[in-house]
mmCIF file of C-alpha atoms and ligand atoms in Angstrom:
data_model
loop_
_atom_site.group_PDB
_atom_site.id
_atom_site.type_symbol
_atom_site.label_atom_id
_atom_site.label_comp_id
_atom_site.label_asym_id
_atom_site.label_seq_id
_atom_site.Cartn_x
_atom_site.Cartn_y
_atom_site.Cartn_z
ATOM 1 C CA UNK A 1 -22.617 43.998 -8.770
ATOM 2 C CA UNK A 2 -22.622 44.747 -4.811
ATOM 3 C CA UNK A 3 -24.022 48.315 -4.098
ATOM 4 C CA UNK A 4 -21.410 50.637 -2.474
ATOM 5 C CA UNK A 5 -22.841 51.722 0.790
ATOM 6 C CA UNK A 6 -20.400 54.567 1.393
ATOM 7 C CA UNK A 7 -19.986 56.164 -2.116
ATOM 8 C CA UNK A 8 -18.883 59.537 -0.890
ATOM 9 C CA UNK A 9 -15.824 59.621 -3.323
ATOM 10 C CA UNK A 10 -17.744 58.495 -6.309
ATOM 11 C CA UNK A 11 -20.487 61.216 -5.540
ATOM 12 C CA UNK A 12 -17.553 63.711 -5.423
ATOM 13 C CA UNK A 13 -15.948 62.734 -8.580
ATOM 14 C CA UNK A 14 -19.089 62.893 -10.345
ATOM 15 C CA UNK A 15 -19.637 66.383 -8.998
ATOM 16 C CA UNK A 16 -22.524 65.467 -7.032
ATOM 17 C CA UNK A 17 -23.500 66.797 -3.662
ATOM 18 C CA UNK A 18 -22.074 64.882 -0.611
ATOM 19 C CA UNK A 19 -23.136 65.280 3.162
ATOM 20 C CA UNK A 20 -19.445 65.815 4.015
ATOM 21 C CA UNK A 21 -16.104 65.835 2.506
ATOM 22 C CA UNK A 22 -14.737 62.275 1.671
ATOM 23 C CA UNK A 23 -11.172 61.218 2.657
ATOM 24 C CA UNK A 24 -8.492 58.846 1.984
ATOM 25 C CA UNK A 25 -4.510 58.961 2.383
ATOM 26 C CA UNK A 26 -2.248 58.164 -0.345
ATOM 27 C CA UNK A 27 0.103 55.171 0.636
ATOM 28 C CA UNK A 28 -2.561 54.771 3.399
ATOM 29 C CA UNK A 29 -1.433 50.796 3.524
ATOM 30 C CA UNK A 30 1.988 50.803 4.596
ATOM 31 C CA UNK A 31 4.711 51.165 7.087
ATOM 32 C CA UNK A 32 3.147 53.521 9.582
ATOM 33 C CA UNK A 33 0.769 50.474 10.525
ATOM 34 C CA UNK A 34 2.039 48.115 12.908
ATOM 35 C CA UNK A 35 -0.196 45.567 11.197
ATOM 36 C CA UNK A 36 1.392 45.996 7.806
ATOM 37 C CA UNK A 37 4.973 45.664 9.674
ATOM 38 C CA UNK A 38 3.899 42.101 10.802
ATOM 39 C CA UNK A 39 3.384 41.041 7.329
ATOM 40 C CA UNK A 40 6.508 43.032 5.886
ATOM 41 C CA UNK A 41 8.585 40.725 8.352
ATOM 42 C CA UNK A 42 7.307 37.631 7.235
ATOM 43 C CA UNK A 43 7.050 38.288 3.455
ATOM 44 C CA UNK A 44 9.045 39.921 0.733
ATOM 45 C CA UNK A 45 7.622 43.016 -0.991
ATOM 46 C CA UNK A 46 6.844 41.328 -4.432
ATOM 47 C CA UNK A 47 5.457 38.233 -2.593
ATOM 48 C CA UNK A 48 3.041 40.741 -0.729
ATOM 49 C CA UNK A 49 2.229 42.191 -4.128
ATOM 50 C CA UNK A 50 2.020 38.946 -5.991
ATOM 51 C CA UNK A 51 -0.227 36.688 -3.250
ATOM 52 C CA UNK A 52 -3.843 37.976 -3.810
ATOM 53 C CA UNK A 53 -4.677 36.966 -0.032
ATOM 54 C CA UNK A 54 -1.711 39.184 1.209
ATOM 55 C CA UNK A 55 -2.590 41.999 -0.914
ATOM 56 C CA UNK A 56 -6.152 41.923 -0.046
ATOM 57 C CA UNK A 57 -5.286 41.762 3.778
ATOM 58 C CA UNK A 58 -2.910 44.853 3.527
ATOM 59 C CA UNK A 59 -5.588 46.726 1.187
ATOM 60 C CA UNK A 60 -8.047 46.338 3.913
ATOM 61 C CA UNK A 61 -5.905 47.306 6.732
ATOM 62 C CA UNK A 62 -6.468 51.121 6.545
ATOM 63 C CA UNK A 63 -10.293 50.567 5.962
ATOM 64 C CA UNK A 64 -10.819 48.700 9.089
ATOM 65 C CA UNK A 65 -7.903 50.456 11.267
ATOM 66 C CA UNK A 66 -8.248 54.271 9.982
ATOM 67 C CA UNK A 67 -11.992 54.328 8.611
ATOM 68 C CA UNK A 68 -11.001 55.823 5.134
ATOM 69 C CA UNK A 69 -13.774 56.418 2.580
ATOM 70 C CA UNK A 70 -12.007 54.362 0.190
ATOM 71 C CA UNK A 71 -9.592 51.568 -0.206
ATOM 72 C CA UNK A 72 -6.586 51.593 -2.417
ATOM 73 C CA UNK A 73 -5.242 48.221 -3.873
ATOM 74 C CA UNK A 74 -1.997 47.342 -2.502
ATOM 75 C CA UNK A 75 0.569 47.038 -5.129
ATOM 76 C CA UNK A 76 3.190 49.089 -6.773
ATOM 77 C CA UNK A 77 3.734 51.227 -10.058
ATOM 78 C CA UNK A 78 6.834 49.174 -10.630
ATOM 79 C CA UNK A 79 4.879 46.007 -11.455
ATOM 80 C CA UNK A 80 4.377 47.463 -15.056
ATOM 81 C CA UNK A 81 8.078 47.527 -15.908
ATOM 82 C CA UNK A 82 8.271 44.140 -14.438
ATOM 83 C CA UNK A 83 5.581 43.085 -16.706
ATOM 84 C CA UNK A 84 7.223 44.281 -19.799
ATOM 85 C CA UNK A 85 10.354 42.315 -18.875
ATOM 86 C CA UNK A 86 12.670 44.411 -16.960
ATOM 87 C CA UNK A 87 13.923 42.888 -13.334
ATOM 88 C CA UNK A 88 12.763 45.252 -10.191
ATOM 89 C CA UNK A 89 14.331 44.901 -7.228
ATOM 90 C CA UNK A 90 12.973 46.477 -4.028
ATOM 91 C CA UNK A 91 15.801 46.854 -1.545
ATOM 92 C CA UNK A 92 14.861 48.003 2.021
ATOM 93 C CA UNK A 93 16.056 51.750 2.691
ATOM 94 C CA UNK A 94 17.516 51.706 -0.995
ATOM 95 C CA UNK A 95 13.947 51.871 -2.697
ATOM 96 C CA UNK A 96 13.704 50.357 -6.156
ATOM 97 C CA UNK A 97 16.512 49.348 -8.121
ATOM 98 C CA UNK A 98 16.156 48.109 -11.962
ATOM 99 C CA UNK A 99 19.661 46.399 -12.149
ATOM 100 C CA UNK A 100 19.566 46.620 -16.473
ATOM 101 C CA UNK A 101 17.917 49.957 -17.048
ATOM 102 C CA UNK A 102 16.835 51.097 -20.655
ATOM 103 C CA UNK A 103 19.744 53.249 -22.224
ATOM 104 C CA UNK A 104 19.758 52.266 -25.846
ATOM 105 C CA UNK A 105 17.855 50.818 -29.008
ATOM 106 C CA UNK A 106 19.060 47.521 -28.300
ATOM 107 C CA UNK A 107 17.647 47.782 -24.442
ATOM 108 C CA UNK A 108 14.316 48.685 -25.876
ATOM 109 C CA UNK A 109 14.451 45.322 -27.817
ATOM 110 C CA UNK A 110 14.665 43.411 -24.368
ATOM 111 C CA UNK A 111 11.091 44.387 -23.407
ATOM 112 C CA UNK A 112 7.671 44.220 -24.950
ATOM 113 C CA UNK A 113 4.055 44.781 -24.400
ATOM 114 C CA UNK A 114 2.905 42.099 -22.568
ATOM 115 C CA UNK A 115 -0.209 40.028 -22.264
ATOM 116 C CA UNK A 116 -1.453 41.456 -18.873
ATOM 117 C CA UNK A 117 -3.853 38.608 -18.062
ATOM 118 C CA UNK A 118 -0.809 36.607 -18.161
ATOM 119 C CA UNK A 119 1.787 38.939 -16.407
ATOM 120 C CA UNK A 120 -0.490 40.859 -14.022
ATOM 121 C CA UNK A 121 -3.332 38.361 -13.556
ATOM 122 C CA UNK A 122 -2.271 38.313 -10.013
ATOM 123 C CA UNK A 123 -3.310 41.853 -9.591
ATOM 124 C CA UNK A 124 -6.918 41.327 -11.195
ATOM 125 C CA UNK A 125 -7.051 38.320 -8.556
ATOM 126 C CA UNK A 126 -6.398 40.480 -5.722
ATOM 127 C CA UNK A 127 -8.861 43.008 -6.775
ATOM 128 C CA UNK A 128 -11.710 39.990 -6.973
ATOM 129 C CA UNK A 129 -10.710 39.132 -3.739
ATOM 130 C CA UNK A 130 -10.634 42.451 -2.288
ATOM 131 C CA UNK A 131 -14.032 43.600 -3.663
ATOM 132 C CA UNK A 132 -15.399 40.549 -2.189
ATOM 133 C CA UNK A 133 -13.975 41.318 1.443
ATOM 134 C CA UNK A 134 -15.100 44.741 0.986
ATOM 135 C CA UNK A 135 -18.561 43.789 0.335
ATOM 136 C CA UNK A 136 -19.503 47.410 -0.732
ATOM 137 C CA UNK A 137 -18.082 49.037 2.366
ATOM 138 C CA UNK A 138 -16.096 51.577 0.353
ATOM 139 C CA UNK A 139 -15.118 51.928 -3.112
ATOM 140 C CA UNK A 140 -11.859 50.405 -4.289
ATOM 141 C CA UNK A 141 -9.127 52.777 -6.305
ATOM 142 C CA UNK A 142 -6.951 50.866 -8.583
ATOM 143 C CA UNK A 143 -3.878 52.706 -9.978
ATOM 144 C CA UNK A 144 -0.936 52.786 -12.235
ATOM 145 C CA UNK A 145 2.031 54.977 -12.556
ATOM 146 C CA UNK A 146 2.009 57.835 -15.329
ATOM 147 C CA UNK A 147 4.085 56.851 -18.357
ATOM 148 C CA UNK A 148 6.788 59.350 -17.680
ATOM 149 C CA UNK A 149 7.190 58.321 -14.027
ATOM 150 C CA UNK A 150 7.507 54.635 -15.067
ATOM 151 C CA UNK A 151 10.265 55.751 -17.636
ATOM 152 C CA UNK A 152 12.054 57.552 -14.907
ATOM 153 C CA UNK A 153 12.670 54.286 -13.124
ATOM 154 C CA UNK A 154 13.303 52.280 -16.400
ATOM 155 C CA UNK A 155 16.004 54.416 -17.716
ATOM 156 C CA UNK A 156 17.444 55.714 -14.317
ATOM 157 C CA UNK A 157 17.503 52.429 -12.734
ATOM 158 C CA UNK A 158 16.906 53.880 -9.322
ATOM 159 C CA UNK A 159 15.259 56.448 -7.301
ATOM 160 C CA UNK A 160 16.770 59.943 -7.811
ATOM 161 C CA UNK A 161 16.078 63.658 -6.801
ATOM 162 C CA UNK A 162 16.623 64.951 -10.256
ATOM 163 C CA UNK A 163 16.095 61.886 -12.684
ATOM 164 C CA UNK A 164 18.624 63.362 -14.619
ATOM 165 C CA UNK A 165 19.628 60.312 -16.756
ATOM 166 C CA UNK A 166 15.960 59.704 -17.511
ATOM 167 C CA UNK A 167 15.601 63.392 -18.870
ATOM 168 C CA UNK A 168 18.695 63.416 -20.716
ATOM 169 C CA UNK A 169 17.493 60.145 -22.472
ATOM 170 C CA UNK A 170 14.150 61.982 -23.499
ATOM 171 C CA UNK A 171 16.024 65.082 -24.595
ATOM 172 C CA UNK A 172 18.957 63.325 -26.728
ATOM 173 C CA UNK A 173 17.296 60.240 -27.899
ATOM 174 C CA UNK A 174 13.500 61.566 -28.324
ATOM 175 C CA UNK A 175 12.420 59.000 -30.803
ATOM 176 C CA UNK A 176 13.556 56.065 -28.530
ATOM 177 C CA UNK A 177 11.949 57.944 -25.571
ATOM 178 C CA UNK A 178 8.768 58.523 -27.314
ATOM 179 C CA UNK A 179 8.681 54.705 -28.536
ATOM 180 C CA UNK A 180 9.287 53.770 -24.821
ATOM 181 C CA UNK A 181 6.552 55.988 -23.540
ATOM 182 C CA UNK A 182 4.077 54.586 -25.985
ATOM 183 C CA UNK A 183 4.895 51.124 -25.347
ATOM 184 C CA UNK A 184 4.352 51.828 -21.377
ATOM 185 C CA UNK A 185 1.204 53.781 -22.348
ATOM 186 C CA UNK A 186 -0.297 50.706 -24.392
ATOM 187 C CA UNK A 187 0.671 48.440 -21.526
ATOM 188 C CA UNK A 188 -1.023 50.794 -18.939
ATOM 189 C CA UNK A 189 -4.139 50.945 -20.677
ATOM 190 C CA UNK A 190 -4.812 47.259 -21.116
ATOM 191 C CA UNK A 191 -3.592 46.777 -17.574
ATOM 192 C CA UNK A 192 -6.221 49.544 -16.219
ATOM 193 C CA UNK A 193 -8.719 48.204 -18.203
ATOM 194 C CA UNK A 194 -8.175 44.812 -16.631
ATOM 195 C CA UNK A 195 -8.380 46.332 -13.157
ATOM 196 C CA UNK A 196 -11.671 48.079 -13.991
ATOM 197 C CA UNK A 197 -12.826 44.770 -15.310
ATOM 198 C CA UNK A 198 -11.780 42.940 -12.089
ATOM 199 C CA UNK A 199 -13.696 45.518 -9.913
ATOM 200 C CA UNK A 200 -11.801 48.650 -9.418
ATOM 201 C CA UNK A 201 -14.223 51.672 -8.923
ATOM 202 C CA UNK A 202 -11.800 54.450 -9.655
ATOM 203 C CA UNK A 203 -8.503 54.697 -11.239
ATOM 204 C CA UNK A 204 -5.685 57.045 -10.140
ATOM 205 C CA UNK A 205 -2.696 57.816 -12.131
ATOM 206 C CA UNK A 206 0.466 58.528 -10.297
ATOM 207 C CA UNK A 207 3.069 61.165 -11.895
ATOM 208 C CA UNK A 208 5.025 61.506 -8.783
ATOM 209 C CA UNK A 209 7.887 62.846 -11.160
ATOM 210 C CA UNK A 210 5.694 65.179 -13.484
ATOM 211 C CA UNK A 211 6.876 67.988 -11.500
ATOM 212 C CA UNK A 212 10.511 67.662 -12.563
ATOM 213 C CA UNK A 213 9.407 68.820 -16.157
ATOM 214 C CA UNK A 214 8.922 72.308 -17.375
ATOM 215 C CA UNK A 215 5.454 73.111 -18.732
ATOM 216 C CA UNK A 216 6.533 72.307 -22.454
ATOM 217 C CA UNK A 217 8.235 69.256 -21.576
ATOM 218 C CA UNK A 218 5.375 68.009 -19.105
ATOM 219 C CA UNK A 219 2.766 68.346 -22.269
ATOM 220 C CA UNK A 220 5.264 66.434 -24.699
ATOM 221 C CA UNK A 221 6.686 64.027 -22.402
ATOM 222 C CA UNK A 222 3.899 63.379 -19.570
ATOM 223 C CA UNK A 223 0.663 64.717 -20.273
ATOM 224 C CA UNK A 224 0.122 63.409 -24.092
ATOM 225 C CA UNK A 225 0.357 59.872 -22.761
ATOM 226 C CA UNK A 226 -1.854 60.602 -19.537
ATOM 227 C CA UNK A 227 -4.507 61.988 -21.825
ATOM 228 C CA UNK A 228 -4.308 58.835 -23.999
ATOM 229 C CA UNK A 229 -4.977 56.713 -20.781
ATOM 230 C CA UNK A 230 -7.838 58.940 -19.682
ATOM 231 C CA UNK A 231 -9.391 59.052 -22.860
ATOM 232 C CA UNK A 232 -9.262 55.110 -23.240
ATOM 233 C CA UNK A 233 -10.977 54.892 -19.464
ATOM 234 C CA UNK A 234 -13.422 57.625 -19.690
ATOM 235 C CA UNK A 235 -16.486 55.261 -20.808
ATOM 236 C CA UNK A 236 -15.448 52.607 -18.094
ATOM 237 C CA UNK A 237 -14.475 54.396 -14.810
ATOM 238 C CA UNK A 238 -14.082 57.697 -12.846
ATOM 239 C CA UNK A 239 -10.318 58.727 -13.077
ATOM 240 C CA UNK A 240 -7.976 60.859 -11.089
ATOM 241 C CA UNK A 241 -4.639 62.329 -12.112
ATOM 242 C CA UNK A 242 -2.020 62.938 -9.515
ATOM 243 C CA UNK A 243 0.927 64.991 -11.134
ATOM 244 C CA UNK A 244 3.056 66.067 -8.192
ATOM 245 C CA UNK A 245 4.256 69.648 -8.783
ATOM 246 C CA UNK A 246 2.972 70.013 -12.070
ATOM 247 C CA UNK A 247 0.407 72.862 -11.010
ATOM 248 C CA UNK A 248 1.317 74.859 -14.054
ATOM 249 C CA UNK A 249 -0.717 72.335 -15.984
ATOM 250 C CA UNK A 250 -3.658 72.115 -14.012
ATOM 251 C CA UNK A 251 -5.942 73.538 -16.719
ATOM 252 C CA UNK A 252 -4.536 71.069 -19.288
ATOM 253 C CA UNK A 253 -5.181 68.232 -16.961
ATOM 254 C CA UNK A 254 -8.755 69.330 -16.444
ATOM 255 C CA UNK A 255 -9.129 69.223 -20.204
ATOM 256 C CA UNK A 256 -8.154 65.624 -20.655
ATOM 257 C CA UNK A 257 -11.541 64.924 -18.984
ATOM 258 C CA UNK A 258 -10.566 63.277 -15.938
ATOM 259 C CA UNK A 259 -12.839 63.465 -13.082
ATOM 260 C CA UNK A 260 -10.248 64.487 -10.251
ATOM 261 C CA UNK A 261 -7.111 66.087 -9.904
ATOM 262 C CA UNK A 262 -4.490 65.530 -7.130
ATOM 263 C CA UNK A 263 -2.666 68.676 -5.832
ATOM 264 C CA UNK A 264 0.248 68.914 -3.308
ATOM 265 C CA UNK A 265 0.683 71.316 -0.503
ATOM 266 C CA UNK A 266 2.896 73.645 -2.803
ATOM 267 C CA UNK A 267 -0.384 75.339 -4.171
ATOM 268 C CA UNK A 268 -3.094 76.921 -2.404
ATOM 269 C CA UNK A 269 -6.552 75.291 -3.066
ATOM 270 C CA UNK A 270 -7.930 78.580 -4.282
ATOM 271 C CA UNK A 271 -5.077 78.908 -6.889
ATOM 272 C CA UNK A 272 -5.790 75.379 -7.794
ATOM 273 C CA UNK A 273 -9.282 75.969 -8.294
ATOM 274 C CA UNK A 274 -8.561 78.854 -10.297
ATOM 275 C CA UNK A 275 -6.378 76.929 -12.690
ATOM 276 C CA UNK A 276 -8.555 73.853 -12.845
ATOM 277 C CA UNK A 277 -11.879 75.364 -13.431
ATOM 278 C CA UNK A 278 -15.014 74.289 -11.765
ATOM 279 C CA UNK A 279 -15.773 71.070 -13.544
ATOM 280 C CA UNK A 280 -13.138 68.582 -11.883
ATOM 281 C CA UNK A 281 -12.936 67.558 -8.439
ATOM 282 C CA UNK A 282 -9.726 68.560 -6.485
ATOM 283 C CA UNK A 283 -8.078 66.035 -4.190
ATOM 284 C CA UNK A 284 -5.297 66.825 -1.502
ATOM 285 C CA UNK A 285 -3.449 68.672 -0.220
ATOM 286 C CA UNK A 286 -2.150 68.358 3.292
ATOM 287 C CA UNK A 287 1.546 68.497 3.810
ATOM 288 C CA UNK A 288 2.393 64.803 4.847
ATOM 289 C CA UNK A 289 5.148 66.200 7.205
ATOM 290 C CA UNK A 290 2.439 68.013 9.224
ATOM 291 C CA UNK A 291 1.198 64.790 10.516
ATOM 292 C CA UNK A 292 4.099 64.890 12.767
ATOM 293 C CA UNK A 293 2.755 67.877 14.431
ATOM 294 C CA UNK A 294 0.798 67.632 18.057
ATOM 295 C CA UNK A 295 -2.583 66.375 17.433
ATOM 296 C CA UNK A 296 -4.359 69.719 18.034
ATOM 297 C CA UNK A 297 -2.310 71.375 15.525
ATOM 298 C CA UNK A 298 -3.140 68.872 13.008
ATOM 299 C CA UNK A 299 -6.834 69.309 13.912
ATOM 300 C CA UNK A 300 -6.815 73.063 13.237
ATOM 301 C CA UNK A 301 -4.719 72.636 10.070
ATOM 302 C CA UNK A 302 -6.916 70.123 8.559
ATOM 303 C CA UNK A 303 -9.797 72.649 9.401
ATOM 304 C CA UNK A 304 -7.893 75.491 7.655
ATOM 305 C CA UNK A 305 -7.466 73.417 4.571
ATOM 306 C CA UNK A 306 -11.035 72.335 4.449
ATOM 307 C CA UNK A 307 -11.989 75.871 4.569
ATOM 308 C CA UNK A 308 -9.889 76.895 1.729
ATOM 309 C CA UNK A 309 -11.174 74.163 -0.550
ATOM 310 C CA UNK A 310 -14.636 75.307 0.159
ATOM 311 C CA UNK A 311 -17.835 73.175 -0.194
ATOM 312 C CA UNK A 312 -18.097 70.354 -2.865
ATOM 313 C CA UNK A 313 -15.921 68.883 -5.669
ATOM 314 C CA UNK A 314 -13.221 68.174 -2.742
ATOM 315 C CA UNK A 315 -11.689 64.784 -1.720
ATOM 316 C CA UNK A 316 -9.605 65.071 1.347
ATOM 317 C CA UNK A 317 -6.128 63.614 1.199
ATOM 318 C CA UNK A 318 -2.382 64.271 1.687
ATOM 319 C CA UNK A 319 -0.274 66.236 -0.745
ATOM 320 C CA UNK A 320 1.883 62.927 -1.098
ATOM 321 C CA UNK A 321 2.341 59.674 0.527
ATOM 322 C CA UNK A 322 2.073 59.180 4.185
ATOM 323 C CA UNK A 323 5.495 59.039 5.934
ATOM 324 C CA UNK A 324 6.413 55.661 7.624
ATOM 325 C CA UNK A 325 7.215 57.564 10.942
ATOM 326 C CA UNK A 326 3.728 59.202 11.328
ATOM 327 C CA UNK A 327 2.230 57.851 14.810
ATOM 328 C CA UNK A 328 -1.144 56.200 13.954
ATOM 329 C CA UNK A 329 -3.224 58.467 16.129
ATOM 330 C CA UNK A 330 -1.796 61.498 14.247
ATOM 331 C CA UNK A 331 -3.158 59.991 10.937
ATOM 332 C CA UNK A 332 -6.392 59.056 12.620
ATOM 333 C CA UNK A 333 -6.680 62.751 13.752
ATOM 334 C CA UNK A 334 -6.441 63.640 10.119
ATOM 335 C CA UNK A 335 -9.413 61.412 9.026
ATOM 336 C CA UNK A 336 -11.487 62.068 11.893
ATOM 337 C CA UNK A 337 -11.243 66.078 11.601
ATOM 338 C CA UNK A 338 -12.264 65.662 8.037
ATOM 339 C CA UNK A 339 -15.272 63.424 8.893
ATOM 340 C CA UNK A 340 -16.446 65.606 11.804
ATOM 341 C CA UNK A 341 -16.094 68.767 9.710
ATOM 342 C CA UNK A 342 -19.104 69.917 7.750
HETATM 343 O O1 CP3 B 401 -1.147 53.883 -1.379
HETATM 344 C C1 CP3 B 401 -1.367 52.690 -1.184
HETATM 345 O O2 CP3 B 401 -1.297 52.238 0.048
HETATM 346 C C2 CP3 B 401 -1.159 51.465 -1.923
HETATM 347 C C3 CP3 B 401 0.072 50.931 -2.458
HETATM 348 C C4 CP3 B 401 1.247 51.758 -3.179
HETATM 349 C C5 CP3 B 401 2.518 51.369 -3.032
HETATM 350 N N1 CP3 B 401 3.200 52.130 -3.802
HETATM 351 C C6 CP3 B 401 2.923 50.439 -2.101
HETATM 352 C C7 CP3 B 401 4.573 50.352 -1.685
HETATM 353 C C8 CP3 B 401 0.998 52.694 -4.352
HETATM 354 C C9 CP3 B 401 -0.167 53.394 -4.499
HETATM 355 C C10 CP3 B 401 2.294 52.898 -4.500
HETATM 356 C C11 CP3 B 401 2.830 53.744 -5.646
HETATM 357 C C12 CP3 B 401 4.204 54.140 -6.068
HETATM 358 N N2 CP3 B 401 5.053 53.405 -5.974
HETATM 359 C C13 CP3 B 401 4.650 55.512 -6.457
HETATM 360 C C14 CP3 B 401 3.665 56.669 -6.744
HETATM 361 C C15 CP3 B 401 3.096 57.338 -5.507
HETATM 362 C C16 CP3 B 401 4.198 58.026 -4.739
HETATM 363 O O3 CP3 B 401 4.435 57.989 -3.687
HETATM 364 O O4 CP3 B 401 5.076 58.832 -5.383
HETATM 365 C C17 CP3 B 401 5.917 55.205 -6.715
HETATM 366 C C18 CP3 B 401 7.052 56.413 -6.942
HETATM 367 C C19 CP3 B 401 6.420 53.999 -6.444
HETATM 368 C C20 CP3 B 401 7.656 53.444 -6.581
HETATM 369 C C21 CP3 B 401 8.305 53.134 -5.130
HETATM 370 N N3 CP3 B 401 7.633 51.706 -4.388
HETATM 371 C C22 CP3 B 401 9.321 53.725 -4.292
HETATM 372 C C23 CP3 B 401 9.982 54.812 -4.554
HETATM 373 C C24 CP3 B 401 9.358 52.883 -3.229
HETATM 374 C C25 CP3 B 401 10.424 52.772 -2.143
HETATM 375 C C26 CP3 B 401 10.259 54.002 -1.114
HETATM 376 C C27 CP3 B 401 8.962 54.084 -0.150
HETATM 377 O O5 CP3 B 401 8.168 55.027 -0.404
HETATM 378 O O6 CP3 B 401 8.692 53.057 0.533
HETATM 379 C C28 CP3 B 401 8.402 51.755 -3.146
HETATM 380 C C29 CP3 B 401 8.172 50.657 -2.170
HETATM 381 C C30 CP3 B 401 6.746 50.730 -1.855
HETATM 382 N N4 CP3 B 401 5.513 50.804 -2.283
HETATM 383 C C31 CP3 B 401 6.227 50.572 -0.300
HETATM 384 C C32 CP3 B 401 5.177 50.491 -0.335
HETATM 385 C C33 CP3 B 401 4.257 50.119 0.873
HETATM 386 C C34 CP3 B 401 7.426 50.197 0.930
HETATM 387 C C35 CP3 B 401 7.701 48.968 0.984
HETATM 388 C C36 CP3 B 401 8.137 48.571 2.244
HETATM 389 O O7 CP3 B 401 9.339 48.797 2.480
HETATM 390 O O8 CP3 B 401 7.261 47.988 2.979
#
């Protein structure tokens, strides 16, 4: 085991005091970085995910270039439906396409809970390589999508603002939907345990579409399964739940025993803290679009955000992924302002 030199994020997640607020950015390995664009021209998206050397190089780019306090594995949440037997395409400017989505019981018979070593072993190989290359500089965050968000893509077959087909599937065929959610959950638990075994220091669960569900549906369709994942991992690693827009359920999310909760910019840090209680670390919540403001505005707004969170149990981050059109020096201003503030 290599000692982690910069363990600010691990300390913050355990509720220990840190000399300053740690910082990373969701989607920090991606299109706003010219160095990423070079590799993007040479290799397809899934080539980049499936080749451990490429995934490793892309994962390290923001650590080297931006000086963030954590690396996040370069991969995608949609490798899970792929491993379960669904075809996933990533089409430039169109986003993900799943040409044969799940609609009926017959479709469910086309997929299975896979052997993760066999189908996702390339991710574990990438993690081992990354841990080696990081050599303890910063912790490595592994991740997966929340079962509801994965179902959204498996049923809708593409991105959507409403995911209405996924919702109707859950509302009109609940038995089938819960069977699918449980299959995704079982796959995800095995997959994340594999990531931890390979060396991931923290696991984040992305429920990007959690906010599309009302509070009762969020509990029944999403949180019920996230809870199983957090429970299954709690003796092995630190966990963060990021359920975008699901601020109404912060109290219930905190009760899962997760170490951190991600929040977006549509809730104040003060209100989020009131809902979540004081036994969990909050992560967020800078509006990613604000990184397009002039640098002095970014610096002032970041300070306002840090003040609102107050001291301790906070990891600075964006409220969702960084946008591809953000200038690198604007992203750097975000990171640097957090690092200098104390
Ligand atoms: O955060 C990181 O830097 C690590 C890598 C990462 C990617 N996707 C790489 C990626 C992570 C953590 C994800 C998670 C992910 N993928 C989510 C949850 C987080 C969120 O943003 O809500 C979701 C919903 C997906 C599904 C997905 N993958 C979509 C909708 C798209 C297309 C739209 C987009 O944002 O580009 C992808 C493609 C994708 N995943 C890219 C990257 C860097 C862009 C690929 C490219 O064109 O180069």
